[in-house]
Amino acid sequence: MKRLLIIATILCTVVLIIPTMMVLIGDRSTQTTTLEPTNQKPAVSNQVTYEPQADVSIQVFRSSTEQVEEVPLEEYVVGVVASEMPATFEMEALKAQALTARTYILRQMLEPGDVELPGDAMVTDTVMHQVYQGKEELKSRWRGDFEQNYARIKEAVLQTQGQVLTYEGEPITAAFFSTSNGFTENSEDYWPNPIPYLRSVESPWDERSPEFTSEKVFTKAEVEQKLGVSLPGDGTVGSITARTDGGRVATVSVGGKEFSGREIRDKLELNSSDFDWQRQGDQVVIKTRGWGHGVGMSQYGADGMAKEGKNYEEIVHHYYQGVSIQSMESYEAKLTARAE
């Protein structure tokens, strides 16, 4: 009898201890996963390799040092995307921006512009071409956010490595700007010539941009001096006589002179050529919608599309009508011939 009692006691103890051990083991396992992650890297199906030394070199004239710097192509694209688009934008928007930057420099290499550059430079690092900043400049600008910002942009660039935008087999003029007024602009409504892939399209996502609306106040004398006119004596500014397909000012009459919307924007340094104006005593108040010339891809529009789940291919096909995404390898022979 005593032996039976001992066996029963042992069995009860085991029954009580085993669940407790299982809970402890489960807790320890959870803690190990959360607090002590392993050094193993997660599997990445779209991992891309990049060898800078094997890449095409871009000769960039650095405006701060007045020296020509040689930069591997994809590193140059990283520096342009980092300078031209907020690093916090959606990944697919950053990818779309990478395509515009890479397409721009390819076109520049194949068809250099009329601007004479120092030495063997292909481009400047300013808005004359594309704004470009190297790692040290970005570290100074981003400070504590450098590592994460640079990693995000580099990922976007390398995930689109070697891809460019073409129309009928040629690299496009990959125009872009910050914020639309709800529509992009036909190329001929801002520049001299119509370009088939730069057509006015809807861009409703831009309303979320902090630059969607703005206001600028001038004195009457400032407007007269900048435009070279005398404002009417009836308390008005001038008549907007026509608007473009994209809703921006096409032509305006002020003090007996005709101006294009672009001329007014340039002379008064407005954010956009979509504006309304009115006199308030001795002041002229001008309200604008959008920021930039309005031709091509809207950056805030691209980010808005990405937030809705659109990928970079859908984004660029929306803003550039009828284009294709092609590999730069198709242009190697042309680049080699031009280099020789």
Short mmCIF file of C-alpha atoms in Angstrom, two decimals:
data_model
loop_
_atom_site.label_atom_id
_atom_site.label_comp_id
_atom_site.label_asym_id
_atom_site.label_seq_id
_atom_site.Cartn_x
_atom_site.Cartn_y
_atom_site.Cartn_z
CA MET A 1 0.00 0.00 0.00
CA LYS A 2 2.81 2.34 0.94
CA ARG A 3 4.48 1.58 -2.43
CA LEU A 4 1.25 2.49 -4.30
CA LEU A 5 1.07 5.81 -2.46
CA ILE A 6 4.68 6.62 -3.42
CA ILE A 7 4.05 5.80 -7.11
CA ALA A 8 0.88 7.93 -7.13
CA THR A 9 2.75 10.83 -5.55
CA ILE A 10 5.49 10.61 -8.18
CA LEU A 11 2.94 10.53 -11.03
CA CYS A 12 1.12 13.59 -9.68
CA THR A 13 4.38 15.47 -9.38
CA VAL A 14 5.32 14.62 -12.98
CA VAL A 15 1.89 15.69 -14.25
CA LEU A 16 2.25 19.05 -12.49
CA ILE A 17 5.86 19.64 -13.52
CA ILE A 18 5.59 18.81 -17.24
CA PRO A 19 3.02 21.58 -18.14
CA THR A 20 5.07 24.04 -16.10
CA MET A 21 8.20 23.08 -18.04
CA MET A 22 6.30 23.43 -21.33
CA VAL A 23 5.18 26.96 -20.40
CA LEU A 24 8.70 27.89 -19.34
CA ILE A 25 10.15 26.48 -22.55
CA GLY A 26 7.53 28.33 -24.58
CA ASP A 27 8.27 31.61 -22.77
CA ARG A 28 12.01 31.17 -23.19
CA SER A 29 11.53 30.50 -26.91
CA THR A 30 9.44 33.64 -27.32
CA GLN A 31 11.93 35.74 -25.42
CA THR A 32 14.81 34.40 -27.48
CA THR A 33 13.03 35.34 -30.72
CA THR A 34 12.09 38.82 -29.52
CA LEU A 35 15.03 39.93 -27.45
CA GLU A 36 17.89 37.88 -28.83
CA PRO A 37 17.41 37.72 -32.60
CA THR A 38 19.75 35.44 -34.48
CA ASN A 39 22.27 36.77 -36.97
CA GLN A 40 20.73 34.83 -39.83
CA LYS A 41 19.49 37.08 -42.67
CA PRO A 42 15.93 36.56 -43.87
CA ALA A 43 15.58 35.13 -47.35
CA VAL A 44 15.29 37.89 -49.94
CA SER A 45 13.88 36.79 -53.28
CA ASN A 46 14.62 40.03 -55.11
CA GLN A 47 18.16 40.61 -53.84
CA VAL A 48 20.29 42.45 -56.42
CA THR A 49 24.04 42.40 -56.75
CA TYR A 50 25.90 45.52 -57.81
CA GLU A 51 29.54 45.96 -58.77
CA PRO A 52 30.40 49.69 -58.98
CA GLN A 53 33.75 49.03 -60.61
CA ALA A 54 32.01 47.35 -63.55
CA ASP A 55 29.45 50.12 -64.00
CA VAL A 56 29.41 52.99 -66.49
CA SER A 57 31.14 56.10 -65.11
CA ILE A 58 29.43 59.49 -64.97
CA GLN A 59 31.61 62.60 -64.95
CA VAL A 60 29.85 65.14 -62.72
CA PHE A 61 30.97 68.76 -62.41
CA ARG A 62 30.78 69.53 -58.69
CA SER A 63 29.74 73.13 -58.29
CA SER A 64 31.12 73.48 -54.74
CA THR A 65 34.67 72.38 -55.63
CA GLU A 66 34.63 73.23 -59.36
CA GLN A 67 36.11 69.78 -59.98
CA VAL A 68 34.91 66.90 -62.16
CA GLU A 69 34.08 63.82 -60.09
CA GLU A 70 33.77 60.33 -61.60
CA VAL A 71 30.80 58.45 -60.15
CA PRO A 72 29.51 54.94 -61.03
CA LEU A 73 26.14 55.23 -62.77
CA GLU A 74 23.90 53.62 -60.14
CA GLU A 75 25.63 55.52 -57.33
CA TYR A 76 25.00 58.69 -59.32
CA VAL A 77 21.31 57.75 -59.60
CA VAL A 78 21.19 57.20 -55.81
CA GLY A 79 22.62 60.70 -55.30
CA VAL A 80 20.07 62.22 -57.67
CA VAL A 81 17.04 60.45 -56.18
CA ALA A 82 18.23 61.40 -52.68
CA SER A 83 18.48 65.04 -53.78
CA GLU A 84 15.32 65.27 -55.85
CA MET A 85 12.72 63.30 -53.83
CA PRO A 86 12.08 62.98 -50.07
CA ALA A 87 13.58 59.74 -48.75
CA THR A 88 10.39 59.14 -46.74
CA PHE A 89 8.30 58.71 -49.89
CA GLU A 90 6.90 55.28 -50.71
CA MET A 91 9.35 52.75 -52.16
CA GLU A 92 7.49 52.52 -55.48
CA ALA A 93 7.62 56.30 -55.88
CA LEU A 94 11.37 56.23 -55.23
CA LYS A 95 11.72 53.54 -57.89
CA ALA A 96 9.81 55.69 -60.38
CA GLN A 97 12.14 58.60 -59.59
CA ALA A 98 15.14 56.31 -60.14
CA LEU A 99 13.90 55.59 -63.66
CA THR A 100 13.60 59.30 -64.45
CA ALA A 101 17.12 60.02 -63.15
CA ARG A 102 18.69 57.12 -65.04
CA THR A 103 16.81 57.97 -68.22
CA TYR A 104 17.91 61.59 -67.99
CA ILE A 105 21.60 60.77 -67.75
CA LEU A 106 21.39 58.19 -70.55
CA ARG A 107 19.81 60.76 -72.84
CA GLN A 108 22.46 63.28 -71.79
CA MET A 109 25.23 60.81 -72.64
CA LEU A 110 23.73 60.03 -76.03
CA GLU A 111 22.74 63.61 -76.88
CA PRO A 112 24.77 66.14 -74.86
CA GLY A 113 23.06 69.51 -74.50
CA ASP A 114 24.26 72.83 -75.85
CA VAL A 115 25.71 73.92 -72.49
CA GLU A 116 29.50 73.83 -72.55
CA LEU A 117 30.84 72.05 -69.48
CA PRO A 118 34.35 72.12 -67.98
CA GLY A 119 36.75 69.33 -68.89
CA ASP A 120 35.10 66.01 -69.70
CA ALA A 121 32.04 66.61 -67.49
CA MET A 122 28.75 65.13 -68.69
CA VAL A 123 26.49 67.00 -66.27
CA THR A 124 26.55 69.49 -63.41
CA ASP A 125 25.17 68.69 -59.94
CA THR A 126 22.65 71.56 -60.09
CA VAL A 127 19.15 72.17 -61.45
CA MET A 128 20.79 72.96 -64.80
CA HIS A 129 20.73 69.17 -65.18
CA GLN A 130 19.80 67.09 -62.12
CA VAL A 131 20.63 67.90 -58.53
CA TYR A 132 23.20 65.40 -57.26
CA GLN A 133 24.69 65.00 -53.78
CA GLY A 134 27.35 62.52 -52.71
CA LYS A 135 27.45 60.49 -49.49
CA GLU A 136 29.24 63.09 -47.39
CA GLU A 137 26.76 65.81 -48.36
CA LEU A 138 23.85 63.51 -47.59
CA LYS A 139 25.37 62.58 -44.20
CA SER A 140 25.57 66.27 -43.35
CA ARG A 141 22.01 66.85 -44.49
CA TRP A 142 20.33 63.81 -42.95
CA ARG A 143 22.55 63.41 -39.87
CA GLY A 144 21.09 60.63 -37.69
CA ASP A 145 18.72 59.49 -40.43
CA PHE A 146 21.48 58.95 -42.99
CA GLU A 147 21.81 55.16 -42.74
CA GLN A 148 18.11 54.38 -43.06
CA ASN A 149 17.44 57.02 -45.73
CA TYR A 150 20.41 56.00 -47.85
CA ALA A 151 19.53 52.31 -47.55
CA ARG A 152 15.95 52.94 -48.72
CA ILE A 153 16.99 54.95 -51.74
CA LYS A 154 19.76 52.53 -52.68
CA GLU A 155 17.24 49.68 -52.53
CA ALA A 156 14.87 51.56 -54.86
CA VAL A 157 17.69 52.27 -57.31
CA LEU A 158 19.11 48.75 -57.37
CA GLN A 159 15.67 47.17 -57.69
CA THR A 160 15.35 49.09 -60.98
CA GLN A 161 19.02 48.72 -61.92
CA GLY A 162 19.70 49.45 -65.60
CA GLN A 163 16.08 50.29 -66.44
CA VAL A 164 15.22 53.39 -68.49
CA LEU A 165 12.11 54.90 -70.08
CA THR A 166 11.89 54.93 -73.86
CA TYR A 167 9.49 56.04 -76.57
CA GLU A 168 9.81 54.45 -79.99
CA GLY A 169 13.18 53.06 -78.96
CA GLU A 170 14.74 56.30 -77.72
CA PRO A 171 15.24 57.55 -74.13
CA ILE A 172 12.55 60.06 -73.24
CA THR A 173 12.78 63.55 -71.81
CA ALA A 174 11.91 62.35 -68.30
CA ALA A 175 10.53 65.61 -66.94
CA PHE A 176 9.22 65.70 -63.38
CA PHE A 177 8.14 68.28 -60.80
CA SER A 178 6.93 68.49 -57.21
CA THR A 179 3.16 69.01 -57.11
CA SER A 180 0.41 69.42 -59.70
CA ASN A 181 -2.81 71.40 -59.47
CA GLY A 182 -4.74 68.18 -60.05
CA PHE A 183 -3.56 67.76 -63.66
CA THR A 184 -0.22 67.62 -65.40
CA GLU A 185 0.54 69.87 -68.38
CA ASN A 186 0.92 69.22 -72.10
CA SER A 187 4.56 69.87 -73.01
CA GLU A 188 3.70 72.55 -75.60
CA ASP A 189 1.75 74.53 -73.01
CA TYR A 190 4.97 75.19 -71.11
CA TRP A 191 7.74 74.48 -73.60
CA PRO A 192 7.82 75.23 -77.34
CA ASN A 193 7.13 71.78 -78.82
CA PRO A 194 4.53 69.03 -78.38
CA ILE A 195 6.01 65.75 -77.12
CA PRO A 196 3.70 62.74 -77.58
CA TYR A 197 4.39 61.10 -74.22
CA LEU A 198 4.14 64.35 -72.20
CA ARG A 199 0.36 64.75 -72.21
CA SER A 200 -1.92 66.27 -69.60
CA VAL A 201 -3.28 63.60 -67.23
CA GLU A 202 -5.23 63.68 -63.99
CA SER A 203 -3.25 63.72 -60.75
CA PRO A 204 -5.73 64.00 -57.86
CA TRP A 205 -3.26 62.65 -55.27
CA ASP A 206 -1.42 65.99 -55.19
CA GLU A 207 -4.07 67.58 -52.98
CA ARG A 208 -2.28 65.91 -50.04
CA SER A 209 0.93 67.80 -50.81
CA PRO A 210 1.90 70.60 -48.41
CA GLU A 211 2.76 72.59 -51.55
CA PHE A 212 -0.68 72.19 -53.17
CA THR A 213 -1.69 75.79 -52.45
CA SER A 214 0.32 78.87 -51.60
CA GLU A 215 -0.08 82.64 -51.44
CA LYS A 216 2.28 85.46 -52.26
CA VAL A 217 1.73 89.16 -51.60
CA PHE A 218 3.32 91.98 -53.62
CA THR A 219 2.97 95.73 -53.52
CA LYS A 220 1.41 97.33 -56.59
CA ALA A 221 4.78 98.97 -57.33
CA GLU A 222 6.60 95.61 -57.21
CA VAL A 223 4.24 94.03 -59.75
CA GLU A 224 4.52 97.04 -62.06
CA GLN A 225 8.31 96.99 -61.84
CA LYS A 226 8.66 93.23 -62.37
CA LEU A 227 6.21 93.13 -65.30
CA GLY A 228 7.12 96.49 -66.80
CA VAL A 229 3.51 97.70 -66.84
CA SER A 230 1.16 100.12 -65.13
CA LEU A 231 -1.72 98.39 -63.39
CA PRO A 232 -5.27 99.52 -64.26
CA GLY A 233 -6.77 102.36 -62.29
CA ASP A 234 -9.96 100.40 -61.60
CA GLY A 235 -8.45 98.35 -58.77
CA THR A 236 -7.90 95.19 -60.82
CA VAL A 237 -4.66 93.46 -61.81
CA GLY A 238 -5.27 92.06 -65.24
CA SER A 239 -7.43 89.59 -67.16
CA ILE A 240 -6.65 85.90 -67.44
CA THR A 241 -7.67 85.35 -71.07
CA ALA A 242 -7.02 81.61 -71.52
CA ARG A 243 -6.11 78.50 -69.58
CA THR A 244 -4.35 75.31 -70.67
CA ASP A 245 -5.74 71.76 -70.72
CA GLY A 246 -4.07 71.31 -67.35
CA GLY A 247 -5.88 74.33 -65.89
CA ARG A 248 -2.87 76.62 -65.71
CA VAL A 249 -2.84 80.16 -67.05
CA ALA A 250 -2.08 80.17 -70.78
CA THR A 251 -2.33 83.91 -71.47
CA VAL A 252 -3.05 87.02 -69.47
CA SER A 253 -3.46 90.70 -70.29
CA VAL A 254 -1.95 93.23 -67.87
CA GLY A 255 -1.71 96.97 -68.44
CA GLY A 256 -2.18 96.59 -72.19
CA LYS A 257 0.50 93.89 -72.52
CA GLU A 258 0.06 90.15 -73.18
CA PHE A 259 1.96 87.57 -71.14
CA SER A 260 2.02 83.80 -71.02
CA GLY A 261 1.33 82.13 -67.70
CA ARG A 262 4.91 80.91 -67.67
CA GLU A 263 6.23 84.48 -68.10
CA ILE A 264 4.17 85.66 -65.14
CA ARG A 265 5.39 82.73 -63.06
CA ASP A 266 9.02 83.41 -63.94
CA LYS A 267 8.89 87.19 -63.50
CA LEU A 268 7.06 87.04 -60.17
CA GLU A 269 8.79 83.83 -59.04
CA LEU A 270 5.54 81.99 -58.36
CA ASN A 271 5.31 78.33 -57.38
CA SER A 272 3.06 77.55 -60.33
CA SER A 273 1.53 79.04 -63.45
CA ASP A 274 -1.92 78.10 -62.14
CA PHE A 275 -2.84 81.27 -60.28
CA ASP A 276 -5.57 83.76 -59.43
CA TRP A 277 -4.87 87.32 -58.36
CA GLN A 278 -6.63 90.31 -56.90
CA ARG A 279 -5.88 93.80 -55.63
CA GLN A 280 -6.31 94.59 -51.97
CA GLY A 281 -5.62 98.28 -51.60
CA ASP A 282 -1.99 98.85 -52.51
CA GLN A 283 -1.24 95.13 -52.52
CA VAL A 284 -1.60 92.34 -55.08
CA VAL A 285 -2.43 88.92 -53.59
CA ILE A 286 -1.65 85.93 -55.81
CA LYS A 287 -2.84 82.43 -54.92
CA THR A 288 -1.24 79.48 -56.71
CA ARG A 289 -2.04 75.77 -56.99
CA GLY A 290 0.78 73.27 -57.38
CA TRP A 291 4.56 73.64 -57.43
CA GLY A 292 6.68 73.35 -60.54
CA HIS A 293 6.25 73.46 -64.30
CA GLY A 294 3.66 70.68 -64.31
CA VAL A 295 5.12 68.63 -67.19
CA GLY A 296 5.75 64.90 -66.76
CA MET A 297 5.69 63.05 -63.45
CA SER A 298 4.35 64.68 -60.31
CA GLN A 299 6.42 63.54 -57.35
CA TYR A 300 3.61 63.91 -54.83
CA GLY A 301 1.30 62.25 -57.33
CA ALA A 302 3.72 59.32 -57.63
CA ASP A 303 3.80 59.00 -53.84
CA GLY A 304 0.01 59.14 -53.70
CA MET A 305 -0.31 56.40 -56.33
CA ALA A 306 2.18 54.26 -54.41
CA LYS A 307 0.19 54.74 -51.20
CA GLU A 308 -2.83 53.31 -53.07
CA GLY A 309 -0.85 50.21 -53.99
CA LYS A 310 0.35 51.12 -57.48
CA ASN A 311 3.83 49.91 -58.46
CA TYR A 312 6.50 51.98 -60.15
CA GLU A 313 5.66 50.61 -63.60
CA GLU A 314 2.03 51.74 -63.22
CA ILE A 315 3.21 55.14 -61.97
CA VAL A 316 5.53 55.89 -64.91
CA HIS A 317 3.00 54.61 -67.45
CA HIS A 318 0.42 57.00 -66.00
CA TYR A 319 2.58 60.10 -66.22
CA TYR A 320 4.45 59.25 -69.44
CA GLN A 321 1.98 58.14 -72.08
CA GLY A 322 2.90 55.24 -74.38
CA VAL A 323 6.43 54.70 -73.03
CA SER A 324 8.30 51.42 -72.53
CA ILE A 325 10.68 50.28 -69.80
CA GLN A 326 13.86 49.04 -71.43
CA SER A 327 17.34 47.92 -70.36
CA MET A 328 20.29 50.25 -70.80
CA GLU A 329 22.15 47.33 -72.35
CA SER A 330 20.33 48.15 -75.59
CA TYR A 331 22.36 51.37 -75.79
CA GLU A 332 25.82 49.99 -75.01
CA ALA A 333 26.91 50.06 -78.67
CA LYS A 334 25.81 53.69 -79.04
CA LEU A 335 27.55 54.72 -75.83
CA THR A 336 30.75 52.95 -76.88
CA ALA A 337 30.69 54.57 -80.32
CA ARG A 338 30.18 58.02 -78.79
CA ALA A 339 33.00 57.47 -76.30
CA GLU A 340 35.36 56.63 -79.16
#
